Tab-separated table of C-alpha atoms in Angstrom:
chain	number	residue	atom	x	y	z
A	1	MET	CA	0.000	0.000	0.000
A	2	SER	CA	1.525	3.289	-1.057
A	3	ARG	CA	-0.765	5.709	0.773
A	4	ARG	CA	0.408	6.808	4.196
A	5	VAL	CA	-2.261	6.968	6.867
A	6	ALA	CA	-2.425	10.326	8.606
A	7	SER	CA	-1.358	10.239	12.252
A	8	ALA	CA	-4.756	11.561	13.310
A	9	ASP	CA	-6.322	8.383	11.917
A	10	LEU	CA	-4.148	5.980	13.899
A	11	SER	CA	-6.416	5.777	16.934
A	12	THR	CA	-9.652	5.396	14.952
A	13	ASP	CA	-8.925	3.207	11.929
A	14	PRO	CA	-9.579	-0.476	12.822
A	15	ARG	CA	-7.243	-1.514	9.978
A	16	ILE	CA	-4.386	0.197	11.791
A	17	ASP	CA	-5.213	-1.634	15.023
A	18	LEU	CA	-5.138	-4.963	13.200
A	19	ALA	CA	-1.945	-3.963	11.366
A	20	ALA	CA	-0.306	-3.156	14.708
A	21	ARG	CA	-1.208	-6.588	16.048
A	22	ALA	CA	0.117	-8.323	12.957
A	23	ALA	CA	3.360	-6.329	13.083
A	24	TRP	CA	3.839	-7.013	16.793
A	25	LEU	CA	3.356	-10.749	16.314
A	26	SER	CA	5.768	-10.706	13.385
A	27	TYR	CA	8.587	-8.576	14.796
A	28	GLU	CA	8.279	-8.985	18.561
A	29	LYS	CA	7.165	-12.626	18.724
A	30	ALA	CA	8.815	-13.886	15.504
A	31	ARG	CA	5.612	-15.564	14.362
A	32	THR	CA	5.292	-16.797	10.792
A	33	GLN	CA	2.652	-15.315	8.537
A	34	ASP	CA	0.697	-18.570	8.678
A	35	GLN	CA	0.732	-18.454	12.499
A	36	ILE	CA	-0.363	-14.808	12.488
A	37	ALA	CA	-3.157	-15.614	10.043
A	38	ALA	CA	-4.437	-18.377	12.318
A	39	GLU	CA	-4.313	-16.173	15.424
A	40	LEU	CA	-6.012	-13.175	13.799
A	41	GLN	CA	-8.405	-15.433	11.874
A	42	VAL	CA	-7.576	-13.910	8.495
A	43	SER	CA	-5.873	-15.226	5.372
A	44	ARG	CA	-2.100	-15.209	4.834
A	45	GLN	CA	-2.561	-12.642	2.067
A	46	VAL	CA	-4.359	-10.325	4.494
A	47	VAL	CA	-1.451	-10.697	6.954
A	48	GLN	CA	0.973	-9.598	4.240
A	49	ARG	CA	-1.125	-6.514	3.520
A	50	LEU	CA	-1.454	-5.710	7.236
A	51	ILE	CA	2.303	-5.811	7.807
A	52	ALA	CA	2.811	-3.635	4.731
A	53	LEU	CA	0.228	-1.209	6.124
A	54	ALA	CA	2.111	-1.083	9.442
A	55	HIS	CA	5.276	-0.104	7.561
A	56	ASN	CA	3.539	2.493	5.401
A	57	SER	CA	1.777	4.008	8.413
A	58	ASP	CA	5.077	4.616	10.250
A	59	LEU	CA	4.124	2.269	13.094
A	60	ILE	CA	7.502	0.555	13.046
A	61	GLU	CA	10.988	1.914	13.620
A	62	PHE	CA	13.152	0.067	16.117
A	63	ARG	CA	10.048	-0.530	18.252
A	64	LEU	CA	6.290	-0.532	17.768
A	65	LYS	CA	5.000	3.025	18.220
A	66	HIS	CA	1.265	2.352	18.142
A	67	ALA	CA	-0.727	3.137	21.277
A	68	LEU	CA	-1.969	-0.438	21.357
A	69	SER	CA	1.523	-1.907	21.760
A	70	ASP	CA	1.108	-2.196	25.550
A	71	CYS	CA	-2.333	-3.764	25.087
A	72	ILE	CA	-0.911	-6.264	22.612
A	73	ARG	CA	1.824	-7.190	25.101
A	74	LEU	CA	-0.733	-7.638	27.899
A	75	ALA	CA	-2.896	-9.801	25.643
A	76	GLU	CA	0.056	-12.030	24.815
A	77	GLU	CA	0.974	-12.397	28.501
A	78	LEU	CA	-2.614	-13.312	29.381
A	79	ARG	CA	-2.776	-15.792	26.532
A	80	GLU	CA	0.361	-17.510	27.786
A	81	ARG	CA	-0.564	-17.302	31.501
A	82	TYR	CA	-4.010	-18.861	31.067
A	83	ASP	CA	-3.350	-20.905	27.899
A	84	LEU	CA	-6.008	-19.012	25.951
A	85	ARG	CA	-7.018	-19.612	22.357
A	86	SER	CA	-7.243	-15.857	21.839
A	87	CYS	CA	-7.118	-12.655	23.876
A	88	GLU	CA	-7.775	-9.010	23.070
A	89	VAL	CA	-6.959	-6.148	25.434
A	90	ALA	CA	-8.401	-2.709	24.706
A	91	PRO	CA	-7.033	0.570	26.128
A	92	THR	CA	-8.675	1.687	29.370
A	93	GLU	CA	-10.065	5.188	29.695
A	94	SER	CA	-7.807	7.114	32.069
A	95	GLY	CA	-8.755	6.702	35.728
A	96	SER	CA	-11.555	4.233	35.018
A	97	THR	CA	-12.150	1.179	37.232
A	98	GLU	CA	-14.091	-0.421	34.389
A	99	ASP	CA	-14.516	0.429	30.720
A	100	ILE	CA	-17.621	-1.312	29.451
A	101	PRO	CA	-18.058	0.884	26.324
A	102	THR	CA	-14.541	0.165	25.057
A	103	VAL	CA	-14.680	-3.540	25.889
A	104	GLY	CA	-18.172	-3.794	24.420
A	105	ALA	CA	-16.898	-2.282	21.177
A	106	ALA	CA	-14.037	-4.793	21.127
A	107	GLY	CA	-16.532	-7.601	21.687
A	108	ALA	CA	-18.613	-6.334	18.778
A	109	ARG	CA	-15.547	-6.313	16.511
A	110	TYR	CA	-14.781	-9.899	17.530
A	111	LEU	CA	-18.331	-10.971	16.750
A	112	GLU	CA	-18.231	-9.193	13.378
A	113	LEU	CA	-14.968	-10.951	12.530
A	114	MET	CA	-16.375	-14.341	13.521
A	115	MET	CA	-19.455	-13.675	11.394
A	116	THR	CA	-17.512	-12.667	8.266
A	117	PRO	CA	-17.926	-16.127	6.671
A	118	ARG	CA	-21.444	-16.515	5.343
A	119	GLU	CA	-21.869	-20.242	5.903
A	120	PRO	CA	-24.684	-21.419	8.224
A	121	THR	CA	-23.649	-21.226	11.855
A	122	VAL	CA	-24.958	-21.216	15.431
A	123	ILE	CA	-23.681	-18.867	18.137
A	124	GLY	CA	-24.395	-19.008	21.870
A	125	VAL	CA	-25.027	-15.657	23.563
A	126	GLY	CA	-24.984	-14.708	27.250
A	127	ASN	CA	-26.662	-11.766	28.985
A	128	GLY	CA	-25.536	-8.836	31.092
A	129	THR	CA	-24.424	-5.208	30.930
A	130	THR	CA	-21.273	-5.763	28.868
A	131	MET	CA	-23.023	-8.054	26.403
A	132	ARG	CA	-25.746	-5.442	26.021
A	133	GLU	CA	-23.000	-2.977	25.066
A	134	VAL	CA	-21.703	-5.493	22.511
A	135	SER	CA	-25.138	-5.625	20.896
A	136	HIS	CA	-25.349	-1.821	20.730
A	137	ARG	CA	-21.911	-1.548	19.095
A	138	LEU	CA	-22.486	-4.331	16.583
A	139	ARG	CA	-22.848	-3.132	12.989
A	140	ARG	CA	-25.687	-4.480	10.895
A	141	MET	CA	-24.877	-7.631	8.925
A	142	ASP	CA	-27.112	-9.824	6.776
A	143	ARG	CA	-26.737	-13.358	8.139
A	144	PRO	CA	-30.152	-15.033	7.718
A	145	ASN	CA	-28.498	-18.471	7.872
A	146	CYS	CA	-27.134	-17.752	11.372
A	147	ARG	CA	-28.948	-18.892	14.513
A	148	CYS	CA	-28.401	-17.030	17.793
A	149	VAL	CA	-29.294	-19.027	20.893
A	150	SER	CA	-29.474	-17.718	24.457
A	151	LEU	CA	-27.407	-19.425	27.154
A	152	MET	CA	-29.575	-18.121	30.014
A	153	GLY	CA	-33.176	-17.429	30.912
A	154	ASN	CA	-34.330	-13.835	31.238
A	155	LEU	CA	-37.308	-13.800	33.591
A	156	THR	CA	-37.662	-13.360	37.327
A	157	ARG	CA	-39.737	-15.868	39.249
A	158	ASP	CA	-42.796	-13.600	38.986
A	159	GLY	CA	-42.462	-13.280	35.198
A	160	ARG	CA	-40.761	-9.881	34.915
A	161	ALA	CA	-38.281	-9.631	32.029
A	162	SER	CA	-34.768	-8.209	32.341
A	163	HIS	CA	-33.450	-5.392	30.155
A	164	HIS	CA	-30.459	-7.555	29.217
A	165	ASP	CA	-31.977	-10.183	26.878
A	166	VAL	CA	-29.095	-9.678	24.486
A	167	VAL	CA	-29.855	-12.522	22.078
A	168	ILE	CA	-32.812	-10.577	20.644
A	169	TRP	CA	-30.730	-7.472	19.900
A	170	ILE	CA	-27.804	-9.385	18.423
A	171	SER	CA	-30.138	-11.438	16.238
A	172	ASP	CA	-31.724	-8.230	15.001
A	173	ARG	CA	-28.345	-6.669	14.136
A	174	LEU	CA	-27.311	-9.821	12.257
A	175	ASN	CA	-30.718	-10.415	10.636
A	176	ALA	CA	-30.356	-13.900	12.126
A	177	GLU	CA	-32.784	-16.424	13.589
A	178	CYS	CA	-33.330	-15.847	17.312
A	179	TYR	CA	-33.712	-18.570	19.945
A	180	PRO	CA	-34.300	-16.973	23.362
A	181	ARG	CA	-34.744	-18.965	26.560
A	182	PRO	CA	-38.162	-17.689	27.708
A	183	MET	CA	-38.107	-18.942	31.265
A	184	PRO	CA	-37.026	-17.774	34.729
A	185	VAL	CA	-33.294	-17.672	35.383
A	186	VAL	CA	-34.083	-19.413	38.679
A	187	ALA	CA	-37.316	-21.384	39.058
A	188	ASN	CA	-39.357	-21.407	42.259
A	189	THR	CA	-38.676	-25.100	42.893
A	190	ALA	CA	-36.509	-27.894	41.518
A	191	ALA	CA	-39.685	-29.631	40.340
A	192	GLU	CA	-40.702	-26.527	38.398
A	193	ARG	CA	-37.293	-26.472	36.710
A	194	GLU	CA	-37.748	-30.117	35.673
A	195	VAL	CA	-41.095	-29.257	34.096
A	196	LEU	CA	-39.543	-26.347	32.184
A	197	GLN	CA	-36.602	-28.418	30.991
A	198	ALA	CA	-38.895	-31.214	29.811
A	199	GLN	CA	-40.513	-28.920	27.257
A	200	HIS	CA	-39.652	-29.497	23.602
A	201	GLY	CA	-38.518	-25.889	23.155
A	202	PHE	CA	-35.979	-26.192	25.963
A	203	ARG	CA	-34.560	-29.413	24.533
A	204	SER	CA	-34.288	-27.807	21.080
A	205	ILE	CA	-32.389	-24.837	22.511
A	206	THR	CA	-30.074	-27.164	24.441
A	207	ASP	CA	-29.310	-29.060	21.222
A	208	LEU	CA	-28.509	-25.772	19.472
A	209	VAL	CA	-26.104	-24.758	22.248
A	210	GLY	CA	-24.272	-28.029	21.690
A	211	LYS	CA	-23.926	-27.180	17.989
A	212	ALA	CA	-22.780	-23.573	18.518
A	213	ARG	CA	-19.506	-22.655	16.797
A	214	PHE	CA	-18.607	-20.306	19.658
A	215	LEU	CA	-20.078	-18.906	22.894
A	216	LEU	CA	-19.905	-15.201	23.795
A	217	MET	CA	-20.783	-14.024	27.310
A	218	GLY	CA	-20.107	-11.644	30.154
A	219	ILE	CA	-19.340	-12.602	33.750
A	220	GLY	CA	-20.669	-11.458	37.111
A	221	TYR	CA	-19.349	-10.781	40.594
A	222	TRP	CA	-20.830	-11.318	44.059
A	223	GLY	CA	-21.799	-8.687	46.592
A	224	ASP	CA	-24.592	-6.300	47.534
A	225	ASP	CA	-24.799	-5.067	43.928
A	226	ALA	CA	-24.372	-8.431	42.179
A	227	SER	CA	-26.298	-8.460	38.907
A	228	LEU	CA	-28.347	-11.575	39.777
A	229	LEU	CA	-29.494	-9.828	42.968
A	230	ARG	CA	-29.934	-6.389	41.406
A	231	ASP	CA	-32.041	-7.731	38.533
A	232	GLY	CA	-34.278	-9.722	40.877
A	233	PHE	CA	-33.198	-13.221	39.840
A	234	LEU	CA	-31.873	-14.110	43.319
A	235	THR	CA	-32.852	-13.065	46.823
A	236	ARG	CA	-30.366	-11.542	49.230
A	237	ASP	CA	-30.347	-14.749	51.297
A	238	GLU	CA	-29.587	-16.857	48.206
A	239	THR	CA	-26.773	-14.491	47.261
A	240	GLN	CA	-25.281	-14.622	50.752
A	241	GLN	CA	-25.468	-18.426	50.884
A	242	ALA	CA	-23.496	-18.672	47.629
A	243	MET	CA	-20.837	-16.332	49.029
A	244	ASN	CA	-20.701	-18.359	52.251
A	245	VAL	CA	-19.699	-21.479	50.295
A	246	GLY	CA	-16.895	-19.665	48.469
A	247	ALA	CA	-18.414	-17.996	45.408
A	248	VAL	CA	-16.217	-15.281	43.862
A	249	GLY	CA	-17.828	-15.128	40.435
A	250	GLU	CA	-20.992	-15.850	38.491
A	251	PHE	CA	-20.618	-17.686	35.176
A	252	LEU	CA	-23.848	-18.160	33.186
A	253	GLY	CA	-25.724	-17.902	36.474
A	254	TYR	CA	-23.593	-20.504	38.257
A	255	ALA	CA	-21.607	-19.521	41.350
A	256	ILE	CA	-17.911	-20.427	40.974
A	257	ASP	CA	-15.025	-20.382	43.443
A	258	ALA	CA	-11.515	-18.989	42.926
A	259	GLN	CA	-10.437	-22.146	41.078
A	260	GLY	CA	-13.382	-22.017	38.694
A	261	ASN	CA	-15.273	-24.871	40.345
A	262	ILE	CA	-19.061	-24.666	40.577
A	263	VAL	CA	-19.827	-24.347	44.292
A	264	ASP	CA	-22.647	-25.995	46.248
A	265	ALA	CA	-25.068	-23.065	46.076
A	266	ASP	CA	-28.636	-23.926	47.033
A	267	TYR	CA	-30.213	-22.124	44.073
A	268	HIS	CA	-28.316	-24.248	41.514
A	269	ALA	CA	-30.985	-26.951	41.851
A	270	ARG	CA	-33.457	-24.422	40.405
A	271	LEU	CA	-31.185	-22.715	37.835
A	272	THR	CA	-32.286	-23.053	34.192
A	273	SER	CA	-29.077	-21.844	32.500
A	274	PHE	CA	-26.848	-23.842	30.187
A	275	ARG	CA	-24.363	-25.612	32.485
A	276	PRO	CA	-20.741	-24.853	31.561
A	277	TRP	CA	-17.924	-27.361	31.501
A	278	PRO	CA	-14.142	-26.907	31.214
A	279	ASP	CA	-11.852	-27.466	28.224
A	280	GLN	CA	-14.415	-27.040	25.477
A	281	ASP	CA	-13.176	-27.578	21.927
A	282	ARG	CA	-14.576	-24.282	20.617
A	283	PRO	CA	-14.104	-20.602	21.486
A	284	VAL	CA	-15.760	-19.754	24.809
A	285	VAL	CA	-15.322	-15.994	25.073
A	286	ILE	CA	-15.632	-13.794	28.159
A	287	VAL	CA	-16.227	-10.098	27.415
A	288	ALA	CA	-15.721	-8.259	30.707
A	289	SER	CA	-14.117	-5.270	32.404
A	290	GLY	CA	-13.562	-3.897	35.870
A	291	VAL	CA	-11.938	-4.300	39.254
A	292	LYS	CA	-15.007	-6.031	40.722
A	293	ARG	CA	-15.117	-8.588	37.914
A	294	ALA	CA	-11.387	-9.389	37.942
A	295	PRO	CA	-11.633	-12.212	40.562
A	296	ALA	CA	-14.495	-13.783	38.603
A	297	ILE	CA	-12.598	-13.560	35.304
A	298	ARG	CA	-9.486	-15.052	36.917
A	299	ALA	CA	-11.548	-17.898	38.382
A	300	ALA	CA	-13.213	-18.775	35.072
A	301	LEU	CA	-9.891	-18.738	33.208
A	302	THR	CA	-8.146	-20.736	35.947
A	303	GLY	CA	-10.894	-23.362	35.846
A	304	ARG	CA	-10.772	-23.363	32.028
A	305	LEU	CA	-14.473	-22.600	31.789
A	306	ALA	CA	-13.504	-20.046	29.129
A	307	ASN	CA	-10.616	-20.094	26.674
A	308	CYS	CA	-10.870	-16.629	25.105
A	309	LEU	CA	-10.925	-13.178	26.722
A	310	ILE	CA	-11.791	-9.635	25.655
A	311	THR	CA	-11.025	-7.048	28.340
A	312	ASP	CA	-9.313	-3.702	28.980
A	313	ALA	CA	-5.753	-2.871	30.003
A	314	ASN	CA	-6.430	-2.132	33.682
A	315	THR	CA	-8.342	-5.386	34.138
A	316	ALA	CA	-5.628	-7.264	32.247
A	317	ARG	CA	-2.976	-6.009	34.668
A	318	LEU	CA	-5.068	-7.211	37.617
A	319	LEU	CA	-5.330	-10.661	36.030
A	320	LEU	CA	-1.544	-10.816	35.687
A	321	GLU	CA	-0.797	-9.928	39.326
């Protein structure tokens, strides 16, 4: 590419961000173009053009000058520390303890990249504040042969719906088929959960989750402002009981300890969410940011419940401590 990109464009052009990553992997990590192509999920020819763009944009002298160079380094350290399939670290807004808009935008870019092929596919989608941001940042794509399936319910026990039923919004942005899970996150009784799970619709959704090419979700923390408590899915007593048995994070509604194990929380017998398991042979992506969520993210990665991460620089540093 002969055109030089103006310096004012460097922080806004997504091609430059991708070129910086390709250049860093090539020059700092001595990766081959085939390895870079696999990691960035692009073709080898695209890698060649990205590295050329990095040169022509004056990103490279004796060191990488792009503002994302520190984020790229943090992502590589996280990938090696937790044996991740992929990791993206976005810059954190100065002084912020969490940066949901930036991380949500990064999650949207990941989803757009994964949806670039037009072949029929199924994706599993979680709920929550960060995932809602992903749906808002996602550009419109025409993928009528895609099926989006929810990994969690979205109703309280009295039938009230949450504002975070993300699968509907993502399906709309992709023009894809939508498979929500129209049931309480936590049923009133274990017997009620069994009745719900015996329905044909529930079994169909469960089958779709098993076929999903990748899963994309947020993660929650425990405390007085935990999302499951705040949104009315759990009572304060149920929240406290989960914390008493060691819960540090909430993964698809399940309470997990610091090692990523699902703890013996009483409400689990009534939980209708898709049950996670470690070491899945597909991308299981956490999109999350913030000091409060860091212990939960660390737990899920330690327990290998997730194998991909999208976060911000401040959270990344906490995960590397």
